[in-house]
Amino acid sequence: MTPDSPRPSRPLSVVLAGGGTAGHISPLLAIADAIKAKREDAAILAVGTPSGMETRLIPAAGYELATIDRVPFPRRPSLDLLKLPGRLSGAVGQAGRILDDAKADVLVGVGGYVCTPMYLAARKRGIPIVIHEANMKAGLANRVGARFSDHVAVAFAGTKLRGARHVGMPMRRAISGLDRASAAPAAKALLGLDADRPALIVTGGSSGAASINRSVAAALPALAAAGIQTLHITGTGKAIHNADGGLLAAEGYRQVEYVDGMEHVYAAADVLLARAGAATVSEVAAVGVPAVFVPLPIGNGEQALNAAALVEAGGALLVEDKALTPDWLETRLVPLLSDRQRLETMARTTEHLGIRNADQRMADLVLEAVTA
């Protein structure tokens, strides 16, 4: 059978597992949408934990959410490590009941705490498993799940995961279908930016980045002197204040805590200054945004790895968090924003490396797994 073969007698039941962060939830939702586009009869159930962002984002996207207990894997000897077998067994039991109740034909996992028990429960029942790994350095759950699956996909070509196929990062159609040139005027107007001045847009992600915020605030005089306008997305609750307690204000500068719709940001930005999360790197590449990446300085170094191919190709710059100083912004970022030819070259290079149809590739992989 092929993905276009006659449908089974009952609707296809797809369970998608993942959550905790937007980096897991966004591709999960993009995959769900792509499956529904190919199979209108598909019944979609998402599985997460009771405390993650999925409790808000998945129902808001119109999908049903089931939850199981969060079971973190301690990285060093502790009381939690002794409790792990019992906690994991309980979560696997919860996962199995969800799969049974859904009459699941296939399990799709995108990583996160919820996935390991879901993979174990699906394997026990002989349910096909499809995996998508978003980061260059694969997470523990997906390394475990890849042992049980012949349908493993990755966002980055260099990700080392058993049997992986490079499909790219599933993303919302509003982003993957973006034409920056035609969308830029309306996007700049929507975001309160002048159409005739170079635009720097700064974001530290959904939770903001205090170190980036401080450096950008200190560099505002140099940015303004160069004729650069700055839209600063500070993160919820991370507004920047001046010495008298009011919101920081400067010529050509505007701050907001959040922007609804990153496609507007990508269209309006002449340069994006951001963390190097897998989704951000992949979306920047897909739509061709010149970027300066500031990898998160904690963790296992995965953000620098995410950005490596784009930086090596010349489509983006990378600066360590501790090196992102007002002086760096004045001596490196200001000249970049003033060099239209270089920005155009970066945009072409970036877009050449991007993948816009990863959601459809994943939907095909899911249907392949069901019919294998």
Short mmCIF file of C-alpha atoms in Angstrom, two decimals:
data_model
loop_
_atom_site.label_atom_id
_atom_site.label_comp_id
_atom_site.label_asym_id
_atom_site.label_seq_id
_atom_site.Cartn_x
_atom_site.Cartn_y
_atom_site.Cartn_z
CA MET A 1 0.00 0.00 0.00
CA THR A 2 0.99 3.66 -0.48
CA PRO A 3 -0.21 6.88 1.20
CA ASP A 4 -2.71 7.20 -1.68
CA SER A 5 -4.11 3.68 -1.28
CA PRO A 6 -7.80 3.16 -0.36
CA ARG A 7 -8.55 4.22 3.20
CA PRO A 8 -9.22 1.71 5.96
CA SER A 9 -12.81 1.12 7.00
CA ARG A 10 -12.51 3.42 10.02
CA PRO A 11 -10.86 6.83 10.44
CA LEU A 12 -7.10 6.83 10.85
CA SER A 13 -6.17 7.33 14.51
CA VAL A 14 -2.98 9.34 15.02
CA VAL A 15 -1.54 10.06 18.47
CA LEU A 16 1.13 12.77 18.64
CA ALA A 17 3.34 13.06 21.72
CA GLY A 18 5.49 15.96 22.82
CA GLY A 19 5.43 19.18 24.75
CA GLY A 20 6.99 21.25 27.47
CA THR A 21 8.25 23.99 25.18
CA ALA A 22 7.13 25.75 22.02
CA GLY A 23 10.07 24.08 20.29
CA HIS A 24 8.25 20.76 20.62
CA ILE A 25 4.68 21.96 20.34
CA SER A 26 5.02 24.02 17.15
CA PRO A 27 6.27 21.14 14.96
CA LEU A 28 3.72 18.80 16.56
CA LEU A 29 0.89 21.11 15.52
CA ALA A 30 2.34 21.58 12.03
CA ILE A 31 2.50 17.81 11.58
CA ALA A 32 -1.07 17.44 12.83
CA ASP A 33 -2.31 20.06 10.36
CA ALA A 34 -0.46 18.40 7.47
CA ILE A 35 -1.93 14.98 8.32
CA LYS A 36 -5.43 16.45 8.40
CA ALA A 37 -4.80 18.10 5.03
CA LYS A 38 -3.91 14.72 3.51
CA ARG A 39 -6.45 12.66 5.43
CA GLU A 40 -9.54 14.60 6.43
CA ASP A 41 -10.88 11.54 8.24
CA ALA A 42 -7.86 11.33 10.58
CA ALA A 43 -8.61 11.46 14.29
CA ILE A 44 -5.84 13.42 16.00
CA LEU A 45 -5.00 13.18 19.70
CA ALA A 46 -2.05 15.02 21.26
CA VAL A 47 -0.38 13.85 24.47
CA GLY A 48 1.61 16.05 26.82
CA THR A 49 2.12 16.67 30.52
CA PRO A 50 -0.23 18.61 32.83
CA SER A 51 2.26 21.45 33.40
CA GLY A 52 3.64 22.26 29.95
CA MET A 53 2.76 24.95 27.44
CA GLU A 54 0.81 22.31 25.54
CA THR A 55 -2.07 22.65 28.00
CA ARG A 56 -2.75 26.06 26.45
CA LEU A 57 -1.40 25.86 22.90
CA ILE A 58 -2.81 22.53 21.74
CA PRO A 59 -6.47 23.14 22.68
CA ALA A 60 -6.15 26.66 21.23
CA ALA A 61 -5.15 25.05 17.92
CA GLY A 62 -8.30 22.94 17.97
CA TYR A 63 -6.85 19.57 18.96
CA GLU A 64 -7.71 17.31 21.89
CA LEU A 65 -5.04 16.90 24.55
CA ALA A 66 -4.48 14.00 26.93
CA THR A 67 -1.82 14.15 29.65
CA ILE A 68 0.46 11.77 31.49
CA ASP A 69 2.79 12.35 34.42
CA ARG A 70 6.07 14.11 33.74
CA VAL A 71 8.99 11.73 34.36
CA PRO A 72 12.37 13.52 34.21
CA PHE A 73 15.51 11.38 33.98
CA PRO A 74 17.99 12.42 36.72
CA ARG A 75 21.52 12.84 35.35
CA ARG A 76 23.27 11.98 38.63
CA PRO A 77 22.65 9.68 41.62
CA SER A 78 19.82 10.99 43.79
CA LEU A 79 16.60 10.00 45.51
CA ASP A 80 14.77 10.84 42.28
CA LEU A 81 16.89 8.26 40.47
CA LEU A 82 15.73 5.58 42.93
CA LYS A 83 12.13 6.57 42.28
CA LEU A 84 12.55 6.51 38.50
CA PRO A 85 11.53 2.88 37.80
CA GLY A 86 8.21 3.25 39.62
CA ARG A 87 7.45 6.64 38.10
CA LEU A 88 8.30 5.44 34.60
CA SER A 89 6.21 2.31 35.01
CA GLY A 90 3.24 4.41 36.08
CA ALA A 91 3.65 6.77 33.13
CA VAL A 92 3.95 3.85 30.69
CA GLY A 93 0.68 2.52 32.09
CA GLN A 94 -0.99 5.88 31.54
CA ALA A 95 0.42 6.02 28.01
CA GLY A 96 -0.87 2.55 27.21
CA ARG A 97 -4.39 3.42 28.31
CA ILE A 98 -4.35 6.53 26.11
CA LEU A 99 -3.21 4.51 23.08
CA ASP A 100 -5.80 1.82 23.75
CA ASP A 101 -8.65 4.29 24.20
CA ALA A 102 -7.66 6.10 20.99
CA LYS A 103 -7.33 2.80 19.08
CA ALA A 104 -4.09 4.32 17.82
CA ASP A 105 -2.86 3.30 14.37
CA VAL A 106 0.39 5.22 14.76
CA LEU A 107 2.32 7.21 17.37
CA VAL A 108 4.25 10.31 16.34
CA GLY A 109 6.79 11.66 18.83
CA VAL A 110 8.60 14.99 18.67
CA GLY A 111 10.60 14.74 21.90
CA GLY A 112 10.25 15.81 25.50
CA TYR A 113 9.52 14.04 28.79
CA VAL A 114 6.23 12.61 27.59
CA CYS A 115 7.73 10.68 24.69
CA THR A 116 9.73 7.94 26.42
CA PRO A 117 6.73 6.33 28.15
CA MET A 118 4.67 6.78 24.99
CA TYR A 119 7.34 5.04 22.90
CA LEU A 120 7.59 2.16 25.38
CA ALA A 121 3.82 1.69 25.50
CA ALA A 122 3.51 1.80 21.70
CA ARG A 123 6.32 -0.71 21.24
CA LYS A 124 4.63 -3.12 23.65
CA ARG A 125 1.45 -2.93 21.55
CA GLY A 126 3.14 -3.16 18.16
CA ILE A 127 1.95 0.31 17.17
CA PRO A 128 4.16 1.95 14.50
CA ILE A 129 6.30 4.78 15.84
CA VAL A 130 7.32 7.86 13.85
CA ILE A 131 9.89 10.25 15.33
CA HIS A 132 10.86 13.82 14.56
CA GLU A 133 13.97 15.26 16.22
CA ALA A 134 14.18 19.06 16.12
CA ASN A 135 17.67 19.68 17.48
CA MET A 136 21.09 19.00 16.01
CA LYS A 137 21.88 17.05 19.17
CA ALA A 138 19.14 14.48 19.67
CA GLY A 139 17.34 14.35 23.00
CA LEU A 140 17.27 11.27 25.23
CA ALA A 141 13.64 10.37 24.52
CA ASN A 142 14.15 10.30 20.77
CA ARG A 143 17.41 8.37 21.09
CA VAL A 144 15.42 5.73 22.95
CA GLY A 145 12.50 5.82 20.53
CA ALA A 146 14.73 5.53 17.46
CA ARG A 147 15.61 2.00 18.57
CA PHE A 148 11.99 0.99 18.05
CA SER A 149 11.28 2.77 14.77
CA ASP A 150 12.10 2.58 11.07
CA HIS A 151 10.56 5.99 10.51
CA VAL A 152 12.88 8.59 12.04
CA ALA A 153 13.18 12.15 10.74
CA VAL A 154 15.43 15.06 11.68
CA ALA A 155 15.36 18.81 11.17
CA PHE A 156 19.13 19.12 10.63
CA ALA A 157 21.14 16.98 8.23
CA GLY A 158 23.96 16.47 10.73
CA THR A 159 21.83 15.05 13.53
CA LYS A 160 23.09 11.62 14.55
CA LEU A 161 20.08 9.40 15.09
CA ARG A 162 19.59 5.81 14.00
CA GLY A 163 18.09 5.53 10.51
CA ALA A 164 17.32 9.26 10.30
CA ARG A 165 15.94 10.96 7.20
CA HIS A 166 16.53 14.69 6.76
CA VAL A 167 13.11 16.31 6.32
CA GLY A 168 13.57 19.74 7.93
CA MET A 169 11.47 21.43 10.60
CA PRO A 170 7.67 21.33 10.32
CA MET A 171 6.33 24.86 10.67
CA ARG A 172 3.12 26.81 10.33
CA ARG A 173 2.02 27.52 6.76
CA ALA A 174 1.95 31.24 7.52
CA ILE A 175 5.73 31.00 7.92
CA SER A 176 6.64 28.31 5.37
CA GLY A 177 4.62 30.11 2.69
CA LEU A 178 5.99 33.57 3.47
CA ASP A 179 7.27 35.81 0.66
CA ARG A 180 9.33 38.33 2.61
CA ALA A 181 9.64 40.88 -0.18
CA SER A 182 5.93 41.22 -0.82
CA ALA A 183 4.96 40.93 2.86
CA ALA A 184 7.52 43.43 4.20
CA PRO A 185 5.60 46.71 3.75
CA ALA A 186 2.46 45.48 5.52
CA ALA A 187 4.50 43.73 8.23
CA LYS A 188 6.52 46.86 9.00
CA ALA A 189 3.36 48.92 9.21
CA LEU A 190 1.74 46.36 11.51
CA LEU A 191 4.77 46.41 13.82
CA GLY A 192 5.06 50.18 13.87
CA LEU A 193 8.25 50.33 11.81
CA ASP A 194 9.27 52.90 9.19
CA ALA A 195 9.36 51.34 5.72
CA ASP A 196 12.41 53.41 4.69
CA ARG A 197 14.81 52.68 7.57
CA PRO A 198 16.86 49.53 8.29
CA ALA A 199 15.02 47.44 10.87
CA LEU A 200 16.64 45.38 13.61
CA ILE A 201 14.27 43.05 15.43
CA VAL A 202 15.46 41.49 18.66
CA THR A 203 13.93 38.50 20.42
CA GLY A 204 15.12 36.20 23.14
CA GLY A 205 12.31 33.70 22.59
CA SER A 206 9.00 33.24 24.38
CA SER A 207 10.57 33.77 27.82
CA GLY A 208 12.92 36.55 26.80
CA ALA A 209 16.67 36.82 27.37
CA ALA A 210 17.88 39.25 30.00
CA SER A 211 21.49 39.38 28.76
CA ILE A 212 20.40 40.24 25.22
CA ASN A 213 17.97 42.82 26.54
CA ARG A 214 20.65 44.59 28.57
CA SER A 215 23.15 44.77 25.70
CA VAL A 216 20.61 46.05 23.19
CA ALA A 217 19.36 48.70 25.61
CA ALA A 218 22.91 49.96 26.12
CA ALA A 219 23.58 50.05 22.37
CA LEU A 220 20.53 52.14 21.47
CA PRO A 221 22.46 55.44 21.03
CA ALA A 222 24.79 53.81 18.47
CA LEU A 223 21.89 52.18 16.64
CA ALA A 224 19.93 55.43 16.48
CA ALA A 225 22.97 57.40 15.31
CA ALA A 226 23.31 54.97 12.38
CA GLY A 227 19.68 55.49 11.38
CA ILE A 228 18.65 52.02 12.51
CA GLN A 229 15.22 51.40 14.02
CA THR A 230 14.86 48.66 16.63
CA LEU A 231 11.85 46.59 17.57
CA HIS A 232 12.68 44.85 20.83
CA ILE A 233 10.56 41.82 21.78
CA THR A 234 11.59 41.57 25.41
CA GLY A 235 9.58 38.53 26.50
CA THR A 236 6.56 38.38 28.79
CA GLY A 237 7.25 40.18 32.05
CA LYS A 238 10.70 41.30 30.83
CA ALA A 239 9.92 44.92 29.93
CA ILE A 240 12.98 47.19 30.15
CA HIS A 241 12.75 50.28 32.35
CA ASN A 242 14.86 53.40 32.61
CA ALA A 243 16.31 54.92 35.77
CA ASP A 244 13.07 56.62 36.81
CA GLY A 245 11.05 53.41 36.49
CA GLY A 246 9.30 54.20 33.23
CA LEU A 247 9.52 52.06 30.11
CA LEU A 248 12.81 52.55 28.30
CA ALA A 249 12.34 54.87 25.34
CA ALA A 250 14.75 56.10 22.68
CA GLU A 251 14.74 57.51 19.17
CA GLY A 252 13.83 54.78 16.67
CA TYR A 253 13.23 52.26 19.45
CA ARG A 254 10.06 50.39 20.36
CA GLN A 255 9.66 47.56 22.83
CA VAL A 256 6.88 45.00 23.14
CA GLU A 257 6.67 41.91 25.30
CA TYR A 258 5.22 39.65 22.63
CA VAL A 259 4.33 39.55 18.92
CA ASP A 260 1.47 37.37 17.75
CA GLY A 261 2.69 35.85 14.51
CA MET A 262 6.44 35.46 13.91
CA GLU A 263 5.80 35.61 10.17
CA HIS A 264 5.35 39.38 10.60
CA VAL A 265 8.70 39.60 12.39
CA TYR A 266 10.48 37.63 9.67
CA ALA A 267 8.97 39.78 6.94
CA ALA A 268 9.78 43.09 8.64
CA ALA A 269 13.30 42.39 9.89
CA ASP A 270 16.33 43.42 7.87
CA VAL A 271 18.29 41.56 10.56
CA LEU A 272 16.97 39.32 13.31
CA LEU A 273 18.96 39.11 16.56
CA ALA A 274 17.83 35.98 18.41
CA ARG A 275 18.62 32.83 20.32
CA ALA A 276 19.42 29.78 18.19
CA GLY A 277 16.55 27.47 19.09
CA ALA A 278 15.91 24.80 16.47
CA ALA A 279 12.61 26.31 15.34
CA THR A 280 14.04 29.82 15.00
CA VAL A 281 17.06 28.63 13.01
CA SER A 282 14.89 26.51 10.73
CA GLU A 283 12.29 29.21 10.16
CA VAL A 284 14.96 31.84 9.46
CA ALA A 285 16.49 29.51 6.88
CA ALA A 286 13.18 28.65 5.24
CA VAL A 287 12.17 32.25 4.62
CA GLY A 288 15.61 33.83 4.13
CA VAL A 289 16.12 36.20 7.06
CA PRO A 290 19.66 37.51 7.72
CA ALA A 291 20.28 36.69 11.38
CA VAL A 292 22.66 37.10 14.27
CA PHE A 293 22.37 34.14 16.61
CA VAL A 294 23.25 34.31 20.30
CA PRO A 295 23.15 30.71 21.56
CA LEU A 296 21.82 30.04 25.02
CA PRO A 297 24.89 29.89 27.28
CA ILE A 298 23.56 27.00 29.39
CA GLY A 299 22.68 23.43 28.53
CA ASN A 300 24.59 21.05 26.25
CA GLY A 301 25.59 23.52 23.55
CA GLU A 302 22.83 22.40 21.20
CA GLN A 303 21.89 25.93 20.12
CA ALA A 304 25.34 26.63 18.68
CA LEU A 305 25.14 23.32 16.83
CA ASN A 306 21.69 24.21 15.49
CA ALA A 307 23.07 27.37 13.87
CA ALA A 308 26.41 25.95 12.70
CA ALA A 309 25.54 25.08 9.09
CA LEU A 310 23.86 28.43 8.46
CA VAL A 311 26.78 30.33 9.98
CA GLU A 312 29.39 28.31 8.07
CA ALA A 313 27.56 29.03 4.80
CA GLY A 314 27.60 32.77 5.48
CA GLY A 315 23.86 33.14 5.95
CA ALA A 316 24.08 34.17 9.60
CA LEU A 317 26.49 35.41 12.26
CA LEU A 318 27.02 33.79 15.65
CA VAL A 319 28.19 35.54 18.81
CA GLU A 320 28.54 34.00 22.25
CA ASP A 321 26.25 35.37 24.93
CA LYS A 322 29.15 36.77 26.93
CA ALA A 323 30.58 38.46 23.81
CA LEU A 324 27.33 40.24 22.93
CA THR A 325 28.33 43.63 24.30
CA PRO A 326 27.24 47.13 23.30
CA ASP A 327 30.64 47.51 21.62
CA TRP A 328 30.05 44.34 19.52
CA LEU A 329 26.68 45.62 18.46
CA GLU A 330 28.18 48.97 17.43
CA THR A 331 31.21 47.60 15.59
CA ARG A 332 29.71 44.45 14.01
CA LEU A 333 25.93 44.75 13.84
CA VAL A 334 25.62 48.41 12.81
CA PRO A 335 27.87 47.94 9.72
CA LEU A 336 25.92 44.82 8.76
CA LEU A 337 22.59 46.64 8.86
CA SER A 338 24.08 49.39 6.71
CA ASP A 339 25.33 46.98 4.02
CA ARG A 340 22.35 46.25 1.75
CA GLN A 341 24.32 44.09 -0.67
CA ARG A 342 25.66 41.88 2.10
CA LEU A 343 22.18 41.46 3.58
CA GLU A 344 20.79 40.40 0.21
CA THR A 345 23.59 37.84 -0.18
CA MET A 346 22.93 36.48 3.31
CA ALA A 347 19.21 36.22 2.57
CA ARG A 348 19.83 34.22 -0.63
CA THR A 349 22.31 31.94 1.12
CA THR A 350 19.96 31.35 4.01
CA GLU A 351 16.92 30.58 1.90
CA HIS A 352 18.93 28.16 -0.25
CA LEU A 353 19.55 26.04 2.86
CA GLY A 354 15.97 26.19 4.16
CA ILE A 355 13.20 23.61 3.82
CA ARG A 356 9.61 24.82 3.52
CA ASN A 357 7.65 21.55 3.18
CA ALA A 358 8.83 19.56 6.20
CA ASP A 359 5.27 19.29 7.51
CA GLN A 360 4.17 17.54 4.33
CA ARG A 361 7.22 15.28 4.39
CA MET A 362 6.34 14.27 7.93
CA ALA A 363 2.71 13.59 7.03
CA ASP A 364 3.90 11.32 4.21
CA LEU A 365 6.21 9.52 6.62
CA VAL A 366 3.34 8.94 9.05
CA LEU A 367 1.14 7.49 6.32
CA GLU A 368 4.04 5.37 5.11
CA ALA A 369 4.46 3.93 8.61
CA VAL A 370 0.76 3.07 8.81
CA THR A 371 0.78 1.26 5.47
CA ALA A 372 4.17 -0.45 5.78
#
